[in-house]
C-alpha positions as CSV (number, residue, x, y, z in Angstrom):
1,X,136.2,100.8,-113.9
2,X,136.2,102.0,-110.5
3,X,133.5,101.1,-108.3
4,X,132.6,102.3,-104.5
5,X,130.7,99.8,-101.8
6,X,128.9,101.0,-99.0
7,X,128.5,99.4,-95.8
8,X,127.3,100.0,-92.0
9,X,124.0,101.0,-92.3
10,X,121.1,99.3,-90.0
11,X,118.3,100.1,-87.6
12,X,119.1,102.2,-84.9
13,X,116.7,104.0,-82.3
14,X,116.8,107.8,-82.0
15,X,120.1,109.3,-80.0
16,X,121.9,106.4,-81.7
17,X,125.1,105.9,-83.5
18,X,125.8,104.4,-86.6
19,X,129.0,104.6,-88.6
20,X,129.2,103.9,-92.2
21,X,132.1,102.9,-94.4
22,X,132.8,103.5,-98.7
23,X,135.2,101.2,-99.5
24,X,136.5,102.3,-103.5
25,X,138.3,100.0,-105.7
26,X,139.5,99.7,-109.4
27,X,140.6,103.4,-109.9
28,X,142.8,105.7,-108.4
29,X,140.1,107.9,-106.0
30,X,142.8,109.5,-103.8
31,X,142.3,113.1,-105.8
32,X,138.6,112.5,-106.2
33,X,136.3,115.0,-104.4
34,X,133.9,112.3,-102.1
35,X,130.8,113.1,-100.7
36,X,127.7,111.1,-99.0
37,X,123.9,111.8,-100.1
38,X,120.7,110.4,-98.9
39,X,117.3,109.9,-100.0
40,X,114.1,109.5,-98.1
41,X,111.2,108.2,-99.2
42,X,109.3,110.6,-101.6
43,X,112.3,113.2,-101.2
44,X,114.2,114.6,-102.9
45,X,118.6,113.1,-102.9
46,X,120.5,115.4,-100.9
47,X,124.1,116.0,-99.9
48,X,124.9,115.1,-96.5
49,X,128.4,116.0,-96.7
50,X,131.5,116.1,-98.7
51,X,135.2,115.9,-98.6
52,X,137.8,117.0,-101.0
53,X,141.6,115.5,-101.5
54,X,143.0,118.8,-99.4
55,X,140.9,117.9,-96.5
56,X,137.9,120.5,-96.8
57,X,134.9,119.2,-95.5
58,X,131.1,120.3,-96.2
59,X,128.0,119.2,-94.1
60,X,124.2,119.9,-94.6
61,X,122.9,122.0,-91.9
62,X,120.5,119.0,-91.1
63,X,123.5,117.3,-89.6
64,X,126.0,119.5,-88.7
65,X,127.6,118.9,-85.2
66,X,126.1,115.3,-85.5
67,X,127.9,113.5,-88.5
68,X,131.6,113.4,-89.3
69,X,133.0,113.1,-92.7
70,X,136.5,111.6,-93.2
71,X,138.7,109.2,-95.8
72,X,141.5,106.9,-95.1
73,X,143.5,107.3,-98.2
74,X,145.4,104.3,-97.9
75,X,142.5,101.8,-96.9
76,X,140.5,103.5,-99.7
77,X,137.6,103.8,-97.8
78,X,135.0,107.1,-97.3
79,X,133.2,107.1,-93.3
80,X,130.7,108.8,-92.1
81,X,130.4,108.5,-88.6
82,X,126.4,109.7,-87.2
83,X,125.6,110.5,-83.6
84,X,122.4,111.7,-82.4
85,X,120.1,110.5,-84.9
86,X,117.2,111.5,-85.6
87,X,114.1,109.8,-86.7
88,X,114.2,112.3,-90.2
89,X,117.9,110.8,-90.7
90,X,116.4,108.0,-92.0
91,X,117.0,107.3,-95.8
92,X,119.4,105.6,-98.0
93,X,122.7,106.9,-98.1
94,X,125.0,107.1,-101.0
95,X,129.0,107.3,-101.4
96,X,129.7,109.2,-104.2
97,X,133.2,110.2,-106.1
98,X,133.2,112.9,-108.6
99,X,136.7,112.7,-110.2
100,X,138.5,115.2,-112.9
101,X,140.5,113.2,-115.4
102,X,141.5,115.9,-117.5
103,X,139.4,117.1,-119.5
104,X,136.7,114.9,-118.7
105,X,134.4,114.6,-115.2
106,X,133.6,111.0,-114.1
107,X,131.1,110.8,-111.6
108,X,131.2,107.4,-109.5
109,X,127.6,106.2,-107.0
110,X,127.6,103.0,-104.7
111,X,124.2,101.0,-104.5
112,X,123.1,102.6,-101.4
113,X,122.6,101.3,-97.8
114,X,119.5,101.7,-95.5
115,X,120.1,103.7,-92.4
116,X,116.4,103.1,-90.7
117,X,116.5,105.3,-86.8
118,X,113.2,104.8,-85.0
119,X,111.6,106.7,-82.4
C-alpha cells in the first residue's frame, strides 16, 4: 500500500515563504500524475497545482507566478515551493497521487498540513 506524507507547513505572515515537501513510499509513484489541493475553512478542496511523469505542470490562477510545483524522482518526494503569500492562501494542503495500473485508477491523499499566513 503506498502512502504519501506531507510536511512544511506553519504560520507565516503575508509576503512570506513557505515550502512544503510529499514524501511517497510503499509503491512505485514515479509514473503517477501528482498534484497539491487545499481547503479553507467552509470551502470548497481545490487544486493548487499538478505535475505529471513528463514534466507538465498546472497551477490555479490563484497562485500562478507565486507557487512552484516540482518532484524529485529519486528522493520520492512532491514540493511545493510558495512565495508571496497571501492571507486567502491559508488552508490545508493536500499531496495527492492519482496512478493508472492498468486497467484500474488508484487514487492516493496524505493527511494534510496547515499552512496558516497572517496579515
Amino acid at each position: 500500500q503506498g502512502q504519501l506524507e506531507e510536511s512544511g507547513g506553519g504560520s507565516v505572515q503575508a509576503g512570506g515563504s513557505l515550502k512544503l515537501s510529499c514524501v511517497a513510499s510503499g509503491n512505485d509513484f514515479s509514473s503517477c500524475a501528482m498534484a497539491w489541493y487545499r481547503q479553507a475553512p467552509g470551502k470548497e478542496r481545490e487544486l493548487v497545482s499538478s505535475i505529471v511523469s513528463a514534466g507538465t505542470t498546472h497551477y490555479a490562477d490563484s497562485v500562478k507566478g507565486r507557487f512552484t510545483i516540482s518532484q524529485d524522482n529519486a528522493k520520492m518526494t512532491l514540493y511545493l515551493q510558495m512565495n508571496s503569500l497571501k492571507t486567502e492562501d491559508t488552508a490545508v494542503y493536500y499531496c495527492t497521487a492519482t496512478c493508472v495500473y492498468y486497467p484500474s485508477v488508484r487514487n492516493y491523499w496524505g493527511q494534510g498540513t496547515q499552512v496558516t499566513v497572517s496579515s
